mmCIF file of C-alpha atoms in Angstrom:
data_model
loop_
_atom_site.group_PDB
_atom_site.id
_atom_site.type_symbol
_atom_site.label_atom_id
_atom_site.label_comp_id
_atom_site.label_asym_id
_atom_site.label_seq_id
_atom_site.Cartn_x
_atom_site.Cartn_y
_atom_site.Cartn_z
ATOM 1 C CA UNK H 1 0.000 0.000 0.000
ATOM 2 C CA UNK H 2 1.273 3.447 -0.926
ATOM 3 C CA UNK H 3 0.050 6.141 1.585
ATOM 4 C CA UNK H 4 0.157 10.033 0.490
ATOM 5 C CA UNK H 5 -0.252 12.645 2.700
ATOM 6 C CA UNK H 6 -1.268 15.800 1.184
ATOM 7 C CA UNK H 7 -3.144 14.355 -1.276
ATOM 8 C CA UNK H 8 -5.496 16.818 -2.092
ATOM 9 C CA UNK H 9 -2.309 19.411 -3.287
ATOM 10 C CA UNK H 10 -0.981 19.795 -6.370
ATOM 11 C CA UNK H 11 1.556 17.478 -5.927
ATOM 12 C CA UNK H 12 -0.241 15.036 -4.132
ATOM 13 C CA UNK H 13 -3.132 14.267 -6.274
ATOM 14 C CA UNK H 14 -0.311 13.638 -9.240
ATOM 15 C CA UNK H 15 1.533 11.341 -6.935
ATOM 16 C CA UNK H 16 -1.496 9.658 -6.356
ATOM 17 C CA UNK H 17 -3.267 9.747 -9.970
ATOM 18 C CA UNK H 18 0.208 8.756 -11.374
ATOM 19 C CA UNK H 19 -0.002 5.613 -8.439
ATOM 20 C CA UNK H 20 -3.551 4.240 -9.543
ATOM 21 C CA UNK H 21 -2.712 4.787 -13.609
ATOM 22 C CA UNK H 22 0.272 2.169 -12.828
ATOM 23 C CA UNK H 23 -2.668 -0.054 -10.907
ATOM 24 C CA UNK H 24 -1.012 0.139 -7.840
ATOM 25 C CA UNK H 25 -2.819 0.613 -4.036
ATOM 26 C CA UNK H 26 -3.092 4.570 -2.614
ATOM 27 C CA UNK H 27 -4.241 5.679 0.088
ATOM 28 C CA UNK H 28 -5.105 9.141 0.459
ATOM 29 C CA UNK H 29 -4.990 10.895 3.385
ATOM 30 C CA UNK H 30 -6.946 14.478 3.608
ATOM 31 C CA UNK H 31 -8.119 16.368 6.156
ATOM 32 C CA UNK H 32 -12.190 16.144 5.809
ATOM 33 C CA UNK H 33 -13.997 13.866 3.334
ATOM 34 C CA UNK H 34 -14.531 16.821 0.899
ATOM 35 C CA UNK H 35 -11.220 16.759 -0.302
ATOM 36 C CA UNK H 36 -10.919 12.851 -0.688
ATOM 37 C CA UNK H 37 -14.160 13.173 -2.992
ATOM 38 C CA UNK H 38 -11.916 12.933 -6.062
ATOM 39 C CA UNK H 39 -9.405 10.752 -5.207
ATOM 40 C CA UNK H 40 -12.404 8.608 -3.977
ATOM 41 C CA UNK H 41 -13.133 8.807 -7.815
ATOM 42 C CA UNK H 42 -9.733 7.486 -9.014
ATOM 43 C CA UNK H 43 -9.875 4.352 -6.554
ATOM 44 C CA UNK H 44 -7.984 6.004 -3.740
ATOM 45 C CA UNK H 45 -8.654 4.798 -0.148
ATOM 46 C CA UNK H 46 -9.408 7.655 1.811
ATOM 47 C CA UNK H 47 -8.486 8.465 5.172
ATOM 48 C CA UNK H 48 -8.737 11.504 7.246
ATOM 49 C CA UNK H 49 -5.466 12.279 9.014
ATOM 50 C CA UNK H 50 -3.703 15.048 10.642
ATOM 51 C CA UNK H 51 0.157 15.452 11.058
ATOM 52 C CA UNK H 52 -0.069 16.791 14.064
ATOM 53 C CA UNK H 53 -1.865 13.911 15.607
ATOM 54 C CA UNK H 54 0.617 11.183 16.104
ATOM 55 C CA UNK H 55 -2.524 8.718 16.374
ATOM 56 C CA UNK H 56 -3.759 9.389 13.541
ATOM 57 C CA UNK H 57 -0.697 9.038 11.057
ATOM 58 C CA UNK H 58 0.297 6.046 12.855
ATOM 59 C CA UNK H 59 -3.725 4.789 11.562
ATOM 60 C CA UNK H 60 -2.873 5.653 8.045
ATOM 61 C CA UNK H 61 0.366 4.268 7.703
ATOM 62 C CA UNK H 62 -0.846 0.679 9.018
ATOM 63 C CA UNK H 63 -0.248 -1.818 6.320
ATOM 64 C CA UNK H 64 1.769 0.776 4.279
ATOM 65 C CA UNK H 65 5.237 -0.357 2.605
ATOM 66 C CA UNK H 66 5.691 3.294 1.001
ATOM 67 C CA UNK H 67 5.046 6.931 2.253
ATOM 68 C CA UNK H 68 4.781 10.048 0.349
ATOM 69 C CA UNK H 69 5.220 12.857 3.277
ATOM 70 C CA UNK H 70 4.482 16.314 3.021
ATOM 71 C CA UNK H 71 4.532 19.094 6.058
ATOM 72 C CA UNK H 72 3.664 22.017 4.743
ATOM 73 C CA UNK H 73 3.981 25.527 6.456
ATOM 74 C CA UNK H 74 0.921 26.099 8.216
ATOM 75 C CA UNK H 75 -1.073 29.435 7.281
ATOM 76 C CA UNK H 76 -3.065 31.154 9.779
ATOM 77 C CA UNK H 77 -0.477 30.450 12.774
ATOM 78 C CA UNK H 78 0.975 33.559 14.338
ATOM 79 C CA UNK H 79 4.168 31.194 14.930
ATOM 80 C CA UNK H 80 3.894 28.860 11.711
ATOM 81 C CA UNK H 81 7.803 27.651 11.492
ATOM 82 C CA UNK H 82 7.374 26.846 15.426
ATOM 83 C CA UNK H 83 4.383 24.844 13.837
ATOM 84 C CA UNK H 84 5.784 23.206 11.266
ATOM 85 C CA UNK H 85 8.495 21.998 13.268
ATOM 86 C CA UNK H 86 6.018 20.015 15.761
ATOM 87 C CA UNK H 87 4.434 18.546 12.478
ATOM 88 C CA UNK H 88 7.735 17.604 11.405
ATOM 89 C CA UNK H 89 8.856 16.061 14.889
ATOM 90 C CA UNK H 90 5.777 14.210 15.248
ATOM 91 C CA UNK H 91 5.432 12.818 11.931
ATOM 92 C CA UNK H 92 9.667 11.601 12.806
ATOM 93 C CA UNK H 93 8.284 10.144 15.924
ATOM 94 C CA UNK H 94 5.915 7.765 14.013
ATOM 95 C CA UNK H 95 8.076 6.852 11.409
ATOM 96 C CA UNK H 96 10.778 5.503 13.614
ATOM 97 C CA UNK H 97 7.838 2.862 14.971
ATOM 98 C CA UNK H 98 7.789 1.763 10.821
ATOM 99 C CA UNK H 99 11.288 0.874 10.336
ATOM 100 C CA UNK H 100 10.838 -1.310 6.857
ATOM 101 C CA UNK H 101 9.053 1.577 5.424
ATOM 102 C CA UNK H 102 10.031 3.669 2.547
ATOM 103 C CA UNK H 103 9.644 7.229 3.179
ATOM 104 C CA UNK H 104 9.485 9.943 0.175
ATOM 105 C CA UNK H 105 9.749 13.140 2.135
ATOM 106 C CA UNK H 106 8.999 16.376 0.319
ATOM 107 C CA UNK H 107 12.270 18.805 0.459
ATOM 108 C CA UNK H 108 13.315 22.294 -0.828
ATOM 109 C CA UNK H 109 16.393 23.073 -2.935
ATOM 110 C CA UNK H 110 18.365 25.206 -0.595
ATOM 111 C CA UNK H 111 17.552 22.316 2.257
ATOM 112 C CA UNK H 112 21.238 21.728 3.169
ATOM 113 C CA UNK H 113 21.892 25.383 4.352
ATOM 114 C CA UNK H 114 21.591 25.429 8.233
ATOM 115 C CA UNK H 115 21.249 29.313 8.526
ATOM 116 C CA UNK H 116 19.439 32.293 7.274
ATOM 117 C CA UNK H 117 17.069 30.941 4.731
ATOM 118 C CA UNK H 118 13.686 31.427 5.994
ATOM 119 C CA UNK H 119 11.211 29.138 4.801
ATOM 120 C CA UNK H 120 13.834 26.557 3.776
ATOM 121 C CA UNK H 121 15.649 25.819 7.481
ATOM 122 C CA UNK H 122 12.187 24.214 7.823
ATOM 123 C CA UNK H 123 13.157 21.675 5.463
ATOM 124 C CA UNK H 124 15.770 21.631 6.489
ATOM 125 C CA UNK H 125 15.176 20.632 9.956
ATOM 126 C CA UNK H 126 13.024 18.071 8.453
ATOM 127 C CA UNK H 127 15.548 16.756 6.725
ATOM 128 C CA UNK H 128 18.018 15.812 9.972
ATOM 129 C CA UNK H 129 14.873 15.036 11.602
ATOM 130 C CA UNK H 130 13.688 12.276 9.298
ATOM 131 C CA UNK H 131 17.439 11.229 8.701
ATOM 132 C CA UNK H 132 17.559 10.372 12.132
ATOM 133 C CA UNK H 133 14.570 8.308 12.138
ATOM 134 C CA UNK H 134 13.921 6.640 8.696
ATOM 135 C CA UNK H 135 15.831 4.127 7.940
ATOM 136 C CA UNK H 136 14.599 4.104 3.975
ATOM 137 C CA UNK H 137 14.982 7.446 2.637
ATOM 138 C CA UNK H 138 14.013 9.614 -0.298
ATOM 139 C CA UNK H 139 14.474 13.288 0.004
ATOM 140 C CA UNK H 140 12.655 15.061 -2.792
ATOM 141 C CA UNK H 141 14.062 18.623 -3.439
ATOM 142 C CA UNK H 142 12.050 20.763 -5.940
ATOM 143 C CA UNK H 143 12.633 23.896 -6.586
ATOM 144 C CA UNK H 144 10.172 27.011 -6.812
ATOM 145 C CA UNK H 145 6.912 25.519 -8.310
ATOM 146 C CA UNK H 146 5.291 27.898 -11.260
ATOM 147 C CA UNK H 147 1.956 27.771 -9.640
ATOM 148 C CA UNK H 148 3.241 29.779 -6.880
ATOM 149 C CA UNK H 149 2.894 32.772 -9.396
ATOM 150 C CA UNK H 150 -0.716 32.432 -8.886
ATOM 151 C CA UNK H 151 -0.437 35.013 -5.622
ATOM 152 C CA UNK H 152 0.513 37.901 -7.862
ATOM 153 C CA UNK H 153 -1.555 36.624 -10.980
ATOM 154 C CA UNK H 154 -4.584 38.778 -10.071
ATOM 155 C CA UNK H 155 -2.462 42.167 -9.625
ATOM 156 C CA UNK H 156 -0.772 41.676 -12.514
ATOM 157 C CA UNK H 157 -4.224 41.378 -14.453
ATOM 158 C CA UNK H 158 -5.512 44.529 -12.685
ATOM 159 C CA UNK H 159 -2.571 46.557 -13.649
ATOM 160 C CA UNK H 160 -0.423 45.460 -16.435
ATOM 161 C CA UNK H 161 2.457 44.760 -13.879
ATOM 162 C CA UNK H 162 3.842 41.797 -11.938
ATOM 163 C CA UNK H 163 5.160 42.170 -8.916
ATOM 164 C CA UNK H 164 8.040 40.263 -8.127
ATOM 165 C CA UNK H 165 10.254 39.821 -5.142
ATOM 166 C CA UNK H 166 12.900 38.043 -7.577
ATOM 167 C CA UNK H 167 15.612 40.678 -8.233
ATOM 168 C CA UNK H 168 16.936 41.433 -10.547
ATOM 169 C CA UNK H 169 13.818 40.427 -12.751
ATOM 170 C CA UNK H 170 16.142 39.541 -16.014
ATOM 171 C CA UNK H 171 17.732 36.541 -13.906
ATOM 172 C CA UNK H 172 16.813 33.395 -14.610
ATOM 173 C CA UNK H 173 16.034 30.909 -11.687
ATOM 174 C CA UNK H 174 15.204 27.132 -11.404
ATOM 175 C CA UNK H 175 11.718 26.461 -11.393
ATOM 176 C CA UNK H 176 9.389 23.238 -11.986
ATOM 177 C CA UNK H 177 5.646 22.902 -12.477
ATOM 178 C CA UNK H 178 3.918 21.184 -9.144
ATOM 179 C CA UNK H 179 2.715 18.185 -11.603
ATOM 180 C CA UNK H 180 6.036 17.539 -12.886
ATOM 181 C CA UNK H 181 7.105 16.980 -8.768
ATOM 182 C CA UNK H 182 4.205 14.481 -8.421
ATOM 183 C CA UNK H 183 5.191 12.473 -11.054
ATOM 184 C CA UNK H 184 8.806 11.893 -9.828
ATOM 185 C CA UNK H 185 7.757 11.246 -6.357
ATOM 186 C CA UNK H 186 5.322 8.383 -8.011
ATOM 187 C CA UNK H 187 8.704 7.560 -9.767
ATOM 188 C CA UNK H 188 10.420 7.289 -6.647
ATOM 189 C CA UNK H 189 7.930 5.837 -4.308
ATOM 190 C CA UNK H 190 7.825 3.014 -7.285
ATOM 191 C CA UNK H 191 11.915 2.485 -7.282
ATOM 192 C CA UNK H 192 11.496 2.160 -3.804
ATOM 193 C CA UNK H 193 14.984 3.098 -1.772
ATOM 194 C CA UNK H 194 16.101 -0.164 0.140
ATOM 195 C CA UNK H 195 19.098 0.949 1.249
ATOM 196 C CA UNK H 196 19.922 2.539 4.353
ATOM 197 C CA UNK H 197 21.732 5.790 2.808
ATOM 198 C CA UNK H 198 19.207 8.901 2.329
ATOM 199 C CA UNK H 199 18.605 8.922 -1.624
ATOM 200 C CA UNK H 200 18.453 13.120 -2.346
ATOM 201 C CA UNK H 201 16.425 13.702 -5.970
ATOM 202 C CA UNK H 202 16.703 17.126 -7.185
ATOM 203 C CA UNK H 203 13.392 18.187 -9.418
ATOM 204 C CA UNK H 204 13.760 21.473 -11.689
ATOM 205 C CA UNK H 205 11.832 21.927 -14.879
ATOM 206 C CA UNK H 206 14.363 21.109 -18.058
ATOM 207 C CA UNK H 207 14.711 25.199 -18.632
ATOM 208 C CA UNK H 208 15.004 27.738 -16.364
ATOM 209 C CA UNK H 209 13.259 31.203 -16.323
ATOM 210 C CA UNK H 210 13.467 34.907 -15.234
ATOM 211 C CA UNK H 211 10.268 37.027 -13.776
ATOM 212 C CA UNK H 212 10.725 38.953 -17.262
ATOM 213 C CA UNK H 213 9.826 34.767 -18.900
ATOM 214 C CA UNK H 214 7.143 34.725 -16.413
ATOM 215 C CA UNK H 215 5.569 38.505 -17.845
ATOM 216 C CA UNK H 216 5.987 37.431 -20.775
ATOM 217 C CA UNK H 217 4.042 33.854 -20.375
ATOM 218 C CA UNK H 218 1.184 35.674 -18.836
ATOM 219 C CA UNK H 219 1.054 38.354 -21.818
ATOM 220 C CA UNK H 220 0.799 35.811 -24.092
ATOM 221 C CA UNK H 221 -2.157 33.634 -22.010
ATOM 222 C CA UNK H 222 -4.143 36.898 -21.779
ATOM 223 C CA UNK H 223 -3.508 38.675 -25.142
ATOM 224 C CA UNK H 224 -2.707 41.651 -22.991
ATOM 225 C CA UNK H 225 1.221 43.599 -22.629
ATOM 226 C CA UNK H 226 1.758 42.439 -18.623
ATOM 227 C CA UNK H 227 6.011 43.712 -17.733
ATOM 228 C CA UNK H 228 7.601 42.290 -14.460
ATOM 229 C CA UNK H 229 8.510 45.003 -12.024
ATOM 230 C CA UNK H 230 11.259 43.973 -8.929
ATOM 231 C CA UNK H 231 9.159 45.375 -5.641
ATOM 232 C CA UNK H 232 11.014 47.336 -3.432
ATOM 233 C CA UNK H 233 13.045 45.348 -0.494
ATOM 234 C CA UNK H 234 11.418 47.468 1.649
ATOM 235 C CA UNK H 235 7.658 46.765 -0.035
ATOM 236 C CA UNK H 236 8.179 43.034 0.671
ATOM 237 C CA UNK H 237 6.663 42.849 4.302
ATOM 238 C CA UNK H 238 3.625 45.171 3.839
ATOM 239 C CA UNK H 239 2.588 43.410 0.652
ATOM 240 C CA UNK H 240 3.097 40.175 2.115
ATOM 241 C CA UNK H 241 0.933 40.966 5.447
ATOM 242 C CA UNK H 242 -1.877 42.713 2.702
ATOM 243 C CA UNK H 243 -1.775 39.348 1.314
ATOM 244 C CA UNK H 244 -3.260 38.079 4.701
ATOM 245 C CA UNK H 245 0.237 36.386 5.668
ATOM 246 C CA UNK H 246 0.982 36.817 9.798
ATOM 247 C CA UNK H 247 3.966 38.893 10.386
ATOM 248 C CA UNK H 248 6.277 36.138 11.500
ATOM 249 C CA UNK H 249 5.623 33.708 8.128
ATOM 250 C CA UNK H 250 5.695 37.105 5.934
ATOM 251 C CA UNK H 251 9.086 37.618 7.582
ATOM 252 C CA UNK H 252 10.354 33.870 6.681
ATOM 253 C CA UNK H 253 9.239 34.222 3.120
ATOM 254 C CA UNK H 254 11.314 37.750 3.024
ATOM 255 C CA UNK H 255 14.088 35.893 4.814
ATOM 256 C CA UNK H 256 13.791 33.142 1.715
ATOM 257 C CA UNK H 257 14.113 35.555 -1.123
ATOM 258 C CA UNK H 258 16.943 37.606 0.770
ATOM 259 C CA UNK H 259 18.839 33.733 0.439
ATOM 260 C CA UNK H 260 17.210 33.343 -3.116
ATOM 261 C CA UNK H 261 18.089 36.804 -4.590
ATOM 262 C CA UNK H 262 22.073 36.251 -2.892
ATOM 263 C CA UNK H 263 22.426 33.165 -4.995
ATOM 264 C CA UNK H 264 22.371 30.727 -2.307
ATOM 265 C CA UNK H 265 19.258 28.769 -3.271
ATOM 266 C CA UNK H 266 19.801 26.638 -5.947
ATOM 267 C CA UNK H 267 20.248 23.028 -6.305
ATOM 268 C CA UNK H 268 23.110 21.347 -4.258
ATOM 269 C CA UNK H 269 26.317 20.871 -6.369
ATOM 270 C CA UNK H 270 27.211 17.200 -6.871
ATOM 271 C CA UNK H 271 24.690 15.562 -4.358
ATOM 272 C CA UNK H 272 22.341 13.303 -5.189
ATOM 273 C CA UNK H 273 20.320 12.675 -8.494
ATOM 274 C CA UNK H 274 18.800 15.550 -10.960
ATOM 275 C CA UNK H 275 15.278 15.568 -12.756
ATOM 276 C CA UNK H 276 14.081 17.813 -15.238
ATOM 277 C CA UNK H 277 9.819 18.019 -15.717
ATOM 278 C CA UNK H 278 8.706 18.317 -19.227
ATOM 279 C CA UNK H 279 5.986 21.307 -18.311
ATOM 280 C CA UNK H 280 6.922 24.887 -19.850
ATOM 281 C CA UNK H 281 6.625 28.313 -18.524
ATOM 282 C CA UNK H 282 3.552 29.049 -20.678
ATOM 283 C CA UNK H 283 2.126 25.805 -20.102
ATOM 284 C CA UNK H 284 1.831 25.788 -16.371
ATOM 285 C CA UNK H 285 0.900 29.809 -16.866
ATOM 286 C CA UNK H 286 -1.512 29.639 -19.564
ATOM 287 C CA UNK H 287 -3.430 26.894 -17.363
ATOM 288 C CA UNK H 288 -3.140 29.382 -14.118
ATOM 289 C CA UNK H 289 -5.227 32.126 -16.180
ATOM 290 C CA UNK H 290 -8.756 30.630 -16.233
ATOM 291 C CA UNK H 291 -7.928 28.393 -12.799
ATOM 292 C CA UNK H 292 -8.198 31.925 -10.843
ATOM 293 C CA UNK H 293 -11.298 32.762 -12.963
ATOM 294 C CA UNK H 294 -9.500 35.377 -14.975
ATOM 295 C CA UNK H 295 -10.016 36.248 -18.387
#
């Protein structure tokens, strides 16, 4: 039995889809019953489970020979990398009870840095963590997923400009579509890591793009001129708590593109194995455009 937690994300529901096409057991594990609905559809078992209830993730892993893990950063906490942590400690607790299982833990490039990256210590904390107590190991690095563009989508449809907190917006970065991550991890959950070494898979799409490639996608999806603009350093943290972020998460996502815009975050020289996804730019863009209801 595969288990996938997360399944109702974007990389998730590939993992699992990807699972089921190859006729292989998923379960799915959601937090209510309205987001297993589809998976339900696909032949997905459905469970409800909650990372931060050791009880239940210890439920949805019985039986289970493979894991897909994913701790997200939680939204709505006024201390969300305090959060994530406990998810990520808990869900390292459990795991060491399973020690024939094959864990697939979703990672960030940038995840072997131990300082000063913001969002991505988190990973990297659950990195050590899960290192400690998994004994089968698949780290899944991807870099910044195009569907993340979605946040500034709308402004950049109300006023010809896209804000971007890349700098300088000519310079191209890695990024990879959130399908194209799903359907490694199915590739890796499959070719199932029996050794007792942590297996580190790098994801980027086979190209990589600037915020000027990203204007330029969206121009084209909406027939419209849209130019990318670099917002102010000092813009970040307003925009970010406008965007309904608290203070302390809008403070690790400046502390992120600080790392990202100094060159640190990329993909880790000479460790590990590299995967390029198929989906373009305009591809993942062009689909974003009538997904937010825009026209």
């Amino acid at each position: 039995m595969f288990v996938i937690f997360g399944a109702s994300g974007k990389v998730g529901r590939t993992s699992a889809a990807e699972l089921r096409r190859a006729g292989q057991p998923v379960r799915a594990v959601v937090r209510n019953a309205a987001q297993g609905e589809p998976l339900a559809r696909i032949g997905c078992e459905i469970v409800l489970g909650d990372l931060t209830d050791g009880a239940s993730v210890s439920r949805a892993l019985d039986g289970a020979h493979s894991v897909q893990m994913l701790c997200p950063v939680p939204r709505g906490e006024a201390a969300p990398a305090e959060a994530m942590r406990r998810m990520i400690d808990t869900a390292a607790q459990v795991l060491r009870v399973y020690p024939d299982l094959h864990v697939v833990a979703l990672s960030d490039y940038g995840a072997e840095l131990d300082a000063n990256t913001g969002i991505t210590m988190l990973f990297h904390h659950l990195e050590a963590r899960f290192k400690e107590a998994v004994r089968h190991l698949t780290l899944l690095r991807s870099s910044e997923h195009m569907q993340n563009w979605a946040r500034v989508v709308p402004v950049a449809l109300a006023t010809g400009v896209l804000p971007s907190l890349h700098h300088p917006v000519d310079r191209k970065f890695p990024m990879v579509s959130a399908h194209d991550v799903g359907v490694v991890a199915s590739q890796v959950l499959l070719d199932r890591n029996t050794g007792n070494t942590a297996r580190v898979v790098s994801v980027e799409s086979n190209q990589r793009y600037s915020p000027n490639d990203v204007a330029e996608a969206l121009s084209e999806a909406i027939n419209r001129d849209v130019i990318a603009q670099a917002l102010p350093r000092d813009q970040w943290a307003p925009a970010l708590l406008r965007a309904g972020l608290a203070t302390n998460h809008a403070q690790l996502i400046t502390d992120l593109y600080d790392a990202t815009n100094a060159g640190r975050i990329d993909v880790e020289a000479g460790i590990g194995e590299r995967r390029f996804g198929a989906t373009t730019l305009r591809e993942a863009i062009a689909a974003l455009v009538p997904a937010l209801g825009t026209h």
